[in-house]
């Protein structure tokens, strides 16, 4: 079981089972407590009522000849104790200073002052339950009544009888109830575990199905649906998921269709523009050669047309390149090359060796696509020369199994609000440069080429000033599926015109 955090220390199954068992335990404990209380009260009340009633009857029938001597009184007490119900009593008598008992054990310490006072003042007597030295006793006090004259009212004779009954049997019965309740709770919880597991399973089965469906949709299978069984809340959840998945699938399909149409449109337009643009470029090249023979106004117009036609040609080629990346039809023709030699070839081919400071240690051999690496270096250095300031430095190094290519200029750097968008398509940090020679796609194409190699690129402002672009490419070549010799990769593509220099990029 995965535990992503402290709040997920237990899985849903465990929480459901524990909750079910807690409910069962609380229910069993509550039932046992109520049963114990009622049973205990019934046991004690039955014994108490029997003893009090029996003792009262014995006292009412006892009419001794007064005054009494101790020996005669003791025989009377033996006689009363012999008829004790429901358990044997120890009968104790107080008559003035006279004390007598039917038993050998002293019981006067169990009799409380409150009981003695009530027994003397109440003709019906009183009783108490007392615990002494861990033993429970029922103590009963009854005054012996007599009549002074025949037919007159009964008056206390001064003789008080006390019955002391140990409640050992009742306590044993109560302990047996507690033991039975305790011993019955554990099997009850064990039995409750079975429906708890069944309930957890019935709840978790649709939850697991929902998890699998969500994971499948996350993997791109938008046609995933959950079987719906029953009409409970989980069935409603499954129906809601299926409805949401159907709407999501329709929306995504519409977006895919729209994206496909947009990519096809850009690709078709770019392709259709290439032929007339090729003719226009040929014408403008001829006209440029004769511009010196024209009057100044006509010469400026001719050069403007030539420049804009060149910009349009660059934009069309970049659009075709981007459309290949979007269509995921890129091919990465990787080969093992010397990184320093590849960078020198890029700088030399564009006549930048005199303008760029190159720190290119030898010995860095890496597997990559030479043409695409040329585009990466050319776009970054071209941007640095165009929008930064010289000197521009290109530096190669190695770190963590990757080739590090750094391009650093000495310009003012990149505006902080532009950094998050520097690789966006058609993004230009300065609105005044909207008519610059760049297409606004150069850095976006550079990023796609870096990703095609399985690498990363980042832009930042160097601590000493100027913009710093850092490209990391793995020495072992791109990972599986990111691009390889021949097959289509996960990004971009190639096509006619790709051998052209791509130094145009977004301004920062």
Short mmCIF file of C-alpha atoms in Angstrom, two decimals:
data_model
loop_
_atom_site.label_atom_id
_atom_site.label_comp_id
_atom_site.label_asym_id
_atom_site.label_seq_id
_atom_site.Cartn_x
_atom_site.Cartn_y
_atom_site.Cartn_z
CA UNK A 1 0.00 0.00 0.00
CA UNK A 2 1.35 3.38 -0.91
CA UNK A 3 1.52 5.99 1.81
CA UNK A 4 2.04 9.44 0.21
CA UNK A 5 1.58 11.29 3.47
CA UNK A 6 0.71 11.09 7.14
CA UNK A 7 -3.02 11.44 6.38
CA UNK A 8 -2.86 8.36 4.16
CA UNK A 9 -1.29 6.06 6.75
CA UNK A 10 -4.20 3.60 6.25
CA UNK A 11 -5.86 2.55 3.02
CA UNK A 12 -9.58 2.92 2.40
CA UNK A 13 -10.16 -0.80 3.02
CA UNK A 14 -8.42 -0.62 6.40
CA UNK A 15 -10.34 2.51 7.41
CA UNK A 16 -13.66 0.93 6.41
CA UNK A 17 -12.94 -2.28 8.33
CA UNK A 18 -11.72 -0.38 11.39
CA UNK A 19 -14.77 1.88 11.26
CA UNK A 20 -17.10 -1.11 10.95
CA UNK A 21 -15.41 -2.88 13.86
CA UNK A 22 -15.50 0.28 15.98
CA UNK A 23 -19.25 0.57 15.39
CA UNK A 24 -19.68 -3.11 16.24
CA UNK A 25 -17.49 -2.75 19.35
CA UNK A 26 -19.34 0.35 20.57
CA UNK A 27 -22.69 -1.33 19.93
CA UNK A 28 -21.60 -4.50 21.74
CA UNK A 29 -20.13 -2.53 24.66
CA UNK A 30 -23.24 -0.37 24.97
CA UNK A 31 -25.54 -3.39 24.85
CA UNK A 32 -23.38 -5.27 27.36
CA UNK A 33 -23.26 -2.27 29.72
CA UNK A 34 -27.03 -1.78 29.64
CA UNK A 35 -27.64 -5.52 30.06
CA UNK A 36 -25.15 -5.66 32.93
CA UNK A 37 -26.75 -2.71 34.69
CA UNK A 38 -30.26 -4.09 34.39
CA UNK A 39 -29.22 -7.63 35.33
CA UNK A 40 -27.19 -6.41 38.31
CA UNK A 41 -30.07 -4.28 39.54
CA UNK A 42 -32.45 -7.21 39.13
CA UNK A 43 -30.16 -9.63 41.00
CA UNK A 44 -29.54 -7.24 43.88
CA UNK A 45 -33.16 -6.10 44.08
CA UNK A 46 -34.48 -9.66 44.17
CA UNK A 47 -32.11 -10.70 46.95
CA UNK A 48 -32.70 -7.47 48.82
CA UNK A 49 -36.49 -7.63 48.60
CA UNK A 50 -36.55 -11.28 49.66
CA UNK A 51 -34.29 -10.67 52.64
CA UNK A 52 -36.06 -7.51 53.82
CA UNK A 53 -39.53 -9.03 53.52
CA UNK A 54 -38.49 -12.23 55.27
CA UNK A 55 -36.70 -10.43 58.08
CA UNK A 56 -39.61 -8.04 58.61
CA UNK A 57 -42.00 -10.98 58.93
CA UNK A 58 -39.74 -12.67 61.47
CA UNK A 59 -39.41 -9.51 63.52
CA UNK A 60 -43.15 -8.87 63.48
CA UNK A 61 -43.80 -12.40 64.77
CA UNK A 62 -41.16 -12.07 67.46
CA UNK A 63 -42.85 -10.93 70.69
CA UNK A 64 -40.38 -11.65 73.46
CA UNK A 65 -41.04 -11.41 77.18
CA UNK A 66 -39.42 -8.25 78.43
CA UNK A 67 -37.08 -7.64 79.98
CA UNK A 68 -34.74 -10.14 78.28
CA UNK A 69 -31.65 -11.81 79.60
CA UNK A 70 -28.70 -12.36 77.21
CA UNK A 71 -29.02 -16.12 77.04
CA UNK A 72 -32.73 -16.08 76.22
CA UNK A 73 -32.18 -13.34 73.62
CA UNK A 74 -29.42 -15.32 71.91
CA UNK A 75 -31.71 -18.35 71.53
CA UNK A 76 -34.33 -16.16 69.92
CA UNK A 77 -31.71 -14.84 67.48
CA UNK A 78 -30.63 -18.39 66.58
CA UNK A 79 -34.25 -19.25 65.89
CA UNK A 80 -34.70 -16.20 63.58
CA UNK A 81 -31.42 -16.85 61.75
CA UNK A 82 -32.41 -20.44 61.09
CA UNK A 83 -35.31 -19.26 58.90
CA UNK A 84 -33.18 -16.79 56.89
CA UNK A 85 -34.01 -16.16 53.22
CA UNK A 86 -32.53 -16.14 50.58
CA UNK A 87 -29.15 -16.70 52.31
CA UNK A 88 -28.10 -17.24 55.91
CA UNK A 89 -28.18 -14.16 58.13
CA UNK A 90 -26.24 -13.15 61.11
CA UNK A 91 -28.82 -11.62 63.48
CA UNK A 92 -27.60 -8.98 65.88
CA UNK A 93 -29.68 -7.44 68.71
CA UNK A 94 -29.33 -4.24 70.70
CA UNK A 95 -31.42 -3.71 73.83
CA UNK A 96 -30.19 -0.82 75.86
CA UNK A 97 -26.66 -1.77 76.81
CA UNK A 98 -27.33 -5.41 75.97
CA UNK A 99 -25.73 -6.84 72.83
CA UNK A 100 -26.27 -10.31 71.41
CA UNK A 101 -25.49 -12.07 68.11
CA UNK A 102 -26.44 -15.35 66.44
CA UNK A 103 -23.00 -15.79 64.94
CA UNK A 104 -19.46 -16.04 66.13
CA UNK A 105 -18.20 -13.30 63.79
CA UNK A 106 -18.56 -9.75 65.05
CA UNK A 107 -20.84 -7.85 62.66
CA UNK A 108 -21.42 -4.64 64.57
CA UNK A 109 -18.70 -2.93 62.49
CA UNK A 110 -20.81 -3.35 59.35
CA UNK A 111 -23.77 -1.50 60.89
CA UNK A 112 -23.62 2.22 60.22
CA UNK A 113 -24.74 4.97 62.57
CA UNK A 114 -27.32 6.07 59.99
CA UNK A 115 -28.88 2.59 59.95
CA UNK A 116 -29.02 2.47 63.79
CA UNK A 117 -30.65 5.89 63.95
CA UNK A 118 -33.25 5.03 61.31
CA UNK A 119 -34.03 1.66 62.90
CA UNK A 120 -34.80 3.34 66.22
CA UNK A 121 -37.04 6.05 64.76
CA UNK A 122 -38.86 4.24 61.94
CA UNK A 123 -41.39 1.50 62.82
CA UNK A 124 -40.77 -0.08 59.39
CA UNK A 125 -37.01 -0.20 59.81
CA UNK A 126 -34.38 0.45 57.15
CA UNK A 127 -31.71 -1.34 55.09
CA UNK A 128 -28.40 -0.53 53.41
CA UNK A 129 -25.84 -2.18 51.16
CA UNK A 130 -22.38 -1.87 52.64
CA UNK A 131 -18.96 -2.94 51.34
CA UNK A 132 -16.39 -3.68 54.01
CA UNK A 133 -12.99 -5.22 53.43
CA UNK A 134 -13.95 -6.01 49.84
CA UNK A 135 -17.11 -7.92 50.80
CA UNK A 136 -20.63 -6.66 50.10
CA UNK A 137 -23.27 -6.94 52.81
CA UNK A 138 -26.97 -6.26 53.01
CA UNK A 139 -27.74 -4.79 56.46
CA UNK A 140 -31.32 -4.55 57.74
CA UNK A 141 -32.46 -2.84 60.93
CA UNK A 142 -35.93 -3.46 62.39
CA UNK A 143 -37.35 -2.27 65.76
CA UNK A 144 -39.36 -4.78 67.78
CA UNK A 145 -42.79 -3.30 68.50
CA UNK A 146 -45.03 -4.14 71.47
CA UNK A 147 -48.41 -3.06 72.79
CA UNK A 148 -48.68 -1.61 76.24
CA UNK A 149 -52.37 -2.59 76.51
CA UNK A 150 -54.41 -5.03 74.52
CA UNK A 151 -55.84 -3.40 71.44
CA UNK A 152 -53.65 -0.33 71.82
CA UNK A 153 -51.12 1.09 69.29
CA UNK A 154 -47.82 -0.67 68.87
CA UNK A 155 -44.87 1.17 70.37
CA UNK A 156 -41.15 0.46 70.19
CA UNK A 157 -40.04 -1.95 72.83
CA UNK A 158 -36.46 -0.63 72.81
CA UNK A 159 -35.20 -3.86 71.27
CA UNK A 160 -33.71 -3.50 67.74
CA UNK A 161 -32.78 -6.47 65.59
CA UNK A 162 -30.26 -6.26 62.75
CA UNK A 163 -29.77 -8.82 59.98
CA UNK A 164 -26.43 -8.91 58.19
CA UNK A 165 -26.41 -10.98 54.98
CA UNK A 166 -23.20 -11.40 52.96
CA UNK A 167 -24.00 -10.93 49.25
CA UNK A 168 -21.25 -13.23 48.04
CA UNK A 169 -23.53 -15.22 45.77
CA UNK A 170 -24.98 -12.11 44.14
CA UNK A 171 -21.49 -10.70 43.55
CA UNK A 172 -20.49 -14.01 41.99
CA UNK A 173 -23.52 -13.85 39.70
CA UNK A 174 -22.62 -10.28 38.72
CA UNK A 175 -19.00 -11.25 38.04
CA UNK A 176 -20.28 -14.08 35.86
CA UNK A 177 -22.33 -11.55 33.89
CA UNK A 178 -19.24 -9.41 33.34
CA UNK A 179 -17.21 -12.42 32.26
CA UNK A 180 -19.94 -13.53 29.86
CA UNK A 181 -20.19 -10.07 28.35
CA UNK A 182 -16.43 -9.86 27.93
CA UNK A 183 -16.08 -13.35 26.51
CA UNK A 184 -18.97 -12.77 24.13
CA UNK A 185 -17.58 -9.47 22.80
CA UNK A 186 -14.46 -10.93 21.19
CA UNK A 187 -16.29 -13.61 19.15
CA UNK A 188 -18.83 -10.95 18.23
CA UNK A 189 -16.09 -8.73 16.85
CA UNK A 190 -14.60 -11.67 14.96
CA UNK A 191 -17.99 -12.38 13.44
CA UNK A 192 -18.43 -8.67 12.62
CA UNK A 193 -15.14 -8.78 10.68
CA UNK A 194 -16.75 -10.86 7.93
CA UNK A 195 -19.51 -8.37 7.02
CA UNK A 196 -16.93 -5.59 7.44
CA UNK A 197 -14.71 -7.15 4.78
CA UNK A 198 -17.70 -7.77 2.53
CA UNK A 199 -18.88 -4.18 2.94
CA UNK A 200 -15.39 -2.85 2.26
CA UNK A 201 -15.14 -5.02 -0.83
CA UNK A 202 -18.49 -3.81 -2.17
CA UNK A 203 -17.37 -0.20 -1.69
CA UNK A 204 -13.82 -0.65 -2.98
CA UNK A 205 -14.70 -2.58 -6.14
CA UNK A 206 -16.25 0.45 -7.91
CA UNK A 207 -13.57 2.73 -6.42
CA UNK A 208 -10.85 0.53 -7.92
CA UNK A 209 -12.70 0.49 -11.22
CA UNK A 210 -12.86 4.28 -11.11
CA UNK A 211 -9.13 4.49 -10.35
CA UNK A 212 -8.25 2.17 -13.25
CA UNK A 213 -10.50 4.15 -15.58
CA UNK A 214 -8.97 7.47 -14.50
CA UNK A 215 -5.46 6.04 -14.95
CA UNK A 216 -6.42 4.76 -18.39
CA UNK A 217 -7.81 8.15 -19.39
CA UNK A 218 -4.65 9.80 -18.09
CA UNK A 219 -2.74 7.53 -20.45
CA UNK A 220 -4.71 8.87 -23.42
CA UNK A 221 -7.51 6.27 -23.74
CA UNK A 222 -10.41 8.69 -23.66
CA UNK A 223 -12.89 5.98 -24.71
CA UNK A 224 -12.57 4.32 -21.29
CA UNK A 225 -15.88 3.72 -19.53
CA UNK A 226 -16.95 2.07 -16.25
CA UNK A 227 -19.62 -0.67 -16.13
CA UNK A 228 -22.64 0.55 -14.17
CA UNK A 229 -24.33 -1.90 -11.79
CA UNK A 230 -27.27 -1.10 -9.55
CA UNK A 231 -28.83 2.22 -8.65
CA UNK A 232 -26.90 3.26 -5.53
CA UNK A 233 -24.52 6.18 -5.01
CA UNK A 234 -21.55 4.31 -6.51
CA UNK A 235 -23.60 3.56 -9.63
CA UNK A 236 -24.47 7.27 -9.85
CA UNK A 237 -20.75 8.07 -9.56
CA UNK A 238 -19.95 5.62 -12.36
CA UNK A 239 -22.64 7.14 -14.59
CA UNK A 240 -21.35 10.65 -13.87
CA UNK A 241 -17.80 9.55 -14.71
CA UNK A 242 -18.94 7.99 -17.99
CA UNK A 243 -20.86 11.12 -18.95
CA UNK A 244 -17.90 13.35 -18.11
CA UNK A 245 -15.54 11.05 -20.01
CA UNK A 246 -17.81 11.14 -23.06
CA UNK A 247 -17.94 14.93 -23.01
CA UNK A 248 -14.17 15.13 -22.51
CA UNK A 249 -13.58 12.71 -25.38
CA UNK A 250 -15.79 14.81 -27.64
CA UNK A 251 -14.08 18.05 -26.64
CA UNK A 252 -10.59 16.60 -27.07
CA UNK A 253 -11.53 15.16 -30.45
CA UNK A 254 -12.80 18.55 -31.54
CA UNK A 255 -9.55 20.15 -30.39
CA UNK A 256 -7.52 17.49 -32.18
CA UNK A 257 -9.50 17.99 -35.36
CA UNK A 258 -9.11 21.75 -35.09
CA UNK A 259 -5.36 21.39 -34.43
CA UNK A 260 -4.99 19.01 -37.34
CA UNK A 261 -6.83 21.40 -39.63
CA UNK A 262 -4.71 24.31 -38.41
CA UNK A 263 -1.46 22.41 -38.92
CA UNK A 264 -2.56 21.21 -42.32
CA UNK A 265 -3.59 24.74 -43.27
CA UNK A 266 -0.23 26.22 -42.18
CA UNK A 267 1.64 23.45 -43.95
CA UNK A 268 -0.42 23.75 -47.14
CA UNK A 269 -0.16 27.53 -47.21
CA UNK A 270 3.59 27.40 -46.60
CA UNK A 271 4.03 24.75 -49.26
CA UNK A 272 1.96 26.67 -51.79
CA UNK A 273 3.91 29.87 -51.08
CA UNK A 274 7.31 28.27 -51.62
CA UNK A 275 7.07 28.08 -55.42
CA UNK A 276 6.03 31.71 -56.04
CA UNK A 277 8.47 32.88 -53.39
CA UNK A 278 11.29 31.05 -55.11
CA UNK A 279 10.48 32.92 -58.31
CA UNK A 280 10.18 36.21 -56.45
CA UNK A 281 13.54 35.67 -54.77
CA UNK A 282 15.16 35.00 -58.13
CA UNK A 283 13.64 38.19 -59.52
CA UNK A 284 14.67 40.28 -56.50
CA UNK A 285 18.23 38.98 -56.77
CA UNK A 286 18.38 40.20 -60.37
CA UNK A 287 16.75 43.51 -59.51
CA UNK A 288 19.14 44.03 -56.58
CA UNK A 289 22.07 43.77 -58.98
CA UNK A 290 20.62 46.57 -61.12
CA UNK A 291 19.49 48.75 -58.18
CA UNK A 292 22.56 50.97 -58.49
CA UNK A 293 21.47 52.04 -61.98
CA UNK A 294 18.02 53.17 -60.81
CA UNK A 295 17.04 56.51 -59.38
CA UNK A 296 17.29 56.73 -55.53
CA UNK A 297 13.55 56.38 -54.82
CA UNK A 298 13.15 53.40 -57.12
CA UNK A 299 16.32 51.81 -55.69
CA UNK A 300 14.95 52.12 -52.13
CA UNK A 301 11.66 50.56 -53.19
CA UNK A 302 13.46 47.70 -54.93
CA UNK A 303 15.65 47.01 -51.87
CA UNK A 304 12.58 47.15 -49.57
CA UNK A 305 10.75 44.62 -51.75
CA UNK A 306 13.83 42.41 -51.77
CA UNK A 307 14.16 42.58 -47.97
CA UNK A 308 10.47 41.86 -47.29
CA UNK A 309 10.49 39.02 -49.80
CA UNK A 310 13.46 37.51 -47.96
CA UNK A 311 11.64 37.86 -44.63
CA UNK A 312 8.57 36.20 -46.09
CA UNK A 313 10.69 33.33 -47.39
CA UNK A 314 12.24 32.86 -43.94
CA UNK A 315 8.81 32.92 -42.30
CA UNK A 316 7.44 30.33 -44.72
CA UNK A 317 10.37 27.97 -44.10
CA UNK A 318 10.04 28.38 -40.34
CA UNK A 319 6.32 27.75 -40.49
CA UNK A 320 6.92 24.55 -42.42
CA UNK A 321 9.50 23.48 -39.84
CA UNK A 322 7.14 24.19 -36.94
CA UNK A 323 4.30 22.35 -38.66
CA UNK A 324 6.52 19.24 -38.90
CA UNK A 325 7.23 19.43 -35.20
CA UNK A 326 3.52 19.81 -34.44
CA UNK A 327 2.71 16.86 -36.67
CA UNK A 328 5.29 14.78 -34.74
CA UNK A 329 6.90 13.74 -37.98
CA UNK A 330 10.48 14.73 -37.16
CA UNK A 331 13.38 12.46 -38.05
CA UNK A 332 16.59 12.61 -36.05
CA UNK A 333 19.52 11.46 -38.17
CA UNK A 334 21.98 10.99 -35.32
CA UNK A 335 25.68 10.38 -35.75
CA UNK A 336 28.72 10.52 -33.49
CA UNK A 337 30.47 13.86 -33.99
CA UNK A 338 33.12 16.00 -32.35
CA UNK A 339 31.23 18.76 -30.57
CA UNK A 340 33.99 21.36 -30.84
CA UNK A 341 34.40 20.74 -34.57
CA UNK A 342 30.62 21.00 -35.09
CA UNK A 343 30.49 24.40 -33.35
CA UNK A 344 33.51 25.66 -35.31
CA UNK A 345 31.86 24.54 -38.55
CA UNK A 346 28.70 26.52 -37.67
CA UNK A 347 30.64 29.68 -36.83
CA UNK A 348 32.91 29.38 -39.86
CA UNK A 349 30.08 28.75 -42.30
CA UNK A 350 28.41 31.99 -41.20
CA UNK A 351 31.67 33.97 -40.98
CA UNK A 352 31.29 34.55 -37.22
CA UNK A 353 34.71 33.35 -36.10
CA UNK A 354 36.01 36.90 -35.87
CA UNK A 355 33.00 38.11 -33.87
CA UNK A 356 32.53 35.22 -31.44
CA UNK A 357 34.85 34.09 -28.66
CA UNK A 358 34.91 30.28 -28.75
CA UNK A 359 35.97 28.17 -25.76
CA UNK A 360 35.86 24.71 -27.29
CA UNK A 361 37.83 22.01 -25.45
CA UNK A 362 38.68 18.99 -27.55
CA UNK A 363 37.63 15.44 -26.86
CA UNK A 364 33.85 15.89 -26.49
CA UNK A 365 32.35 13.29 -28.79
CA UNK A 366 28.57 13.04 -28.72
CA UNK A 367 25.82 11.31 -30.67
CA UNK A 368 23.47 13.88 -32.24
CA UNK A 369 22.01 15.13 -35.50
CA UNK A 370 24.69 17.45 -36.96
CA UNK A 371 22.22 19.47 -39.03
CA UNK A 372 19.88 20.11 -36.10
CA UNK A 373 22.78 20.89 -33.78
CA UNK A 374 23.93 23.43 -36.38
CA UNK A 375 20.45 25.03 -36.23
CA UNK A 376 20.61 25.17 -32.41
CA UNK A 377 24.02 26.89 -32.29
CA UNK A 378 23.30 29.17 -35.23
CA UNK A 379 19.98 30.44 -33.80
CA UNK A 380 21.45 31.13 -30.36
CA UNK A 381 24.60 32.85 -31.64
CA UNK A 382 22.63 34.80 -34.26
CA UNK A 383 20.24 36.09 -31.59
CA UNK A 384 23.16 37.05 -29.35
CA UNK A 385 24.82 39.04 -32.16
CA UNK A 386 21.57 40.62 -33.32
CA UNK A 387 19.88 41.51 -30.03
CA UNK A 388 22.72 41.42 -27.50
CA UNK A 389 26.15 42.94 -27.78
CA UNK A 390 29.62 41.72 -28.61
CA UNK A 391 31.71 40.02 -27.46
CA UNK A 392 29.63 36.82 -27.67
CA UNK A 393 31.04 33.69 -26.07
CA UNK A 394 30.30 30.07 -27.01
CA UNK A 395 31.51 27.61 -24.37
CA UNK A 396 31.50 23.80 -24.30
CA UNK A 397 31.78 21.71 -21.12
CA UNK A 398 30.56 18.44 -19.65
CA UNK A 399 28.49 17.84 -16.54
CA UNK A 400 26.66 14.77 -15.30
CA UNK A 401 26.84 12.78 -18.53
CA UNK A 402 25.63 15.70 -20.68
CA UNK A 403 27.28 18.13 -23.09
CA UNK A 404 26.77 21.73 -21.92
CA UNK A 405 26.68 24.40 -24.64
CA UNK A 406 26.54 27.99 -23.35
CA UNK A 407 26.01 31.12 -25.45
CA UNK A 408 26.63 34.36 -23.55
CA UNK A 409 26.42 37.90 -24.89
CA UNK A 410 27.42 41.24 -23.37
CA UNK A 411 24.14 43.04 -23.93
CA UNK A 412 21.57 44.35 -21.41
CA UNK A 413 20.08 40.89 -20.86
CA UNK A 414 16.50 39.69 -21.02
CA UNK A 415 13.68 41.63 -19.36
CA UNK A 416 12.35 39.69 -16.33
CA UNK A 417 8.78 39.73 -17.67
CA UNK A 418 10.03 38.28 -20.99
CA UNK A 419 11.96 35.33 -19.52
CA UNK A 420 8.92 33.03 -19.08
CA UNK A 421 7.91 33.61 -22.73
CA UNK A 422 11.29 33.66 -24.44
CA UNK A 423 10.68 30.34 -26.22
CA UNK A 424 7.06 31.08 -27.15
CA UNK A 425 6.22 31.23 -30.82
CA UNK A 426 6.08 34.69 -32.38
CA UNK A 427 6.99 36.27 -29.04
CA UNK A 428 9.00 39.46 -29.16
CA UNK A 429 9.88 41.27 -25.97
CA UNK A 430 10.05 44.68 -27.64
CA UNK A 431 6.98 45.71 -29.61
CA UNK A 432 9.18 48.17 -31.52
CA UNK A 433 10.98 45.19 -33.06
CA UNK A 434 7.86 43.76 -34.63
CA UNK A 435 9.33 44.58 -38.02
CA UNK A 436 12.72 43.06 -37.29
CA UNK A 437 14.23 40.54 -39.65
CA UNK A 438 13.41 37.62 -37.37
CA UNK A 439 10.34 35.45 -37.88
CA UNK A 440 9.66 35.08 -34.16
CA UNK A 441 10.01 31.30 -34.47
CA UNK A 442 13.78 30.83 -34.18
CA UNK A 443 13.94 30.12 -30.43
CA UNK A 444 10.82 27.95 -30.58
CA UNK A 445 12.49 25.86 -33.32
CA UNK A 446 15.67 25.73 -31.25
CA UNK A 447 13.76 24.43 -28.22
CA UNK A 448 12.02 21.76 -30.32
CA UNK A 449 15.36 20.59 -31.74
CA UNK A 450 16.86 20.38 -28.23
CA UNK A 451 13.88 18.36 -26.98
CA UNK A 452 14.18 16.12 -30.02
CA UNK A 453 17.68 15.20 -28.79
CA UNK A 454 16.29 14.46 -25.32
CA UNK A 455 17.97 17.56 -23.90
CA UNK A 456 16.97 20.77 -22.13
CA UNK A 457 17.45 24.47 -22.78
CA UNK A 458 17.07 27.42 -20.44
CA UNK A 459 17.49 31.19 -20.69
CA UNK A 460 18.62 33.47 -17.91
CA UNK A 461 20.52 36.65 -17.19
CA UNK A 462 24.17 36.06 -16.31
CA UNK A 463 25.36 37.48 -12.95
CA UNK A 464 27.88 39.72 -14.73
CA UNK A 465 25.31 40.98 -17.24
CA UNK A 466 24.07 39.81 -20.59
CA UNK A 467 21.80 36.95 -21.62
CA UNK A 468 22.93 33.36 -21.11
CA UNK A 469 21.42 30.39 -22.97
CA UNK A 470 22.39 26.92 -21.74
CA UNK A 471 21.75 23.72 -23.71
CA UNK A 472 22.23 20.27 -22.18
CA UNK A 473 22.38 17.26 -24.51
CA UNK A 474 23.01 13.70 -23.26
CA UNK A 475 26.23 12.15 -24.54
CA UNK A 476 24.48 8.84 -25.19
CA UNK A 477 22.07 10.38 -27.67
CA UNK A 478 18.29 10.84 -27.39
CA UNK A 479 16.21 8.45 -25.28
CA UNK A 480 14.06 5.84 -26.95
CA UNK A 481 11.07 7.41 -28.63
CA UNK A 482 12.49 10.93 -28.61
CA UNK A 483 14.15 10.53 -31.96
CA UNK A 484 16.44 8.13 -33.78
CA UNK A 485 17.82 7.33 -37.16
CA UNK A 486 14.99 6.93 -39.59
CA UNK A 487 11.74 6.61 -37.60
CA UNK A 488 9.49 9.47 -36.68
CA UNK A 489 10.15 11.05 -33.31
CA UNK A 490 7.99 12.71 -30.73
CA UNK A 491 8.63 16.23 -32.08
CA UNK A 492 8.99 18.11 -35.30
CA UNK A 493 10.24 16.96 -38.69
CA UNK A 494 12.40 17.57 -41.71
CA UNK A 495 11.60 18.40 -45.26
CA UNK A 496 12.69 20.42 -48.25
CA UNK A 497 14.62 23.50 -47.38
CA UNK A 498 15.88 22.23 -44.00
CA UNK A 499 19.51 22.63 -45.02
CA UNK A 500 18.95 26.37 -45.12
CA UNK A 501 20.63 28.48 -42.44
CA UNK A 502 18.15 29.31 -39.60
CA UNK A 503 19.63 32.21 -37.70
CA UNK A 504 16.38 34.15 -37.44
CA UNK A 505 14.79 34.02 -33.99
CA UNK A 506 12.61 35.93 -31.61
CA UNK A 507 13.98 39.12 -30.20
CA UNK A 508 14.41 39.49 -26.48
#
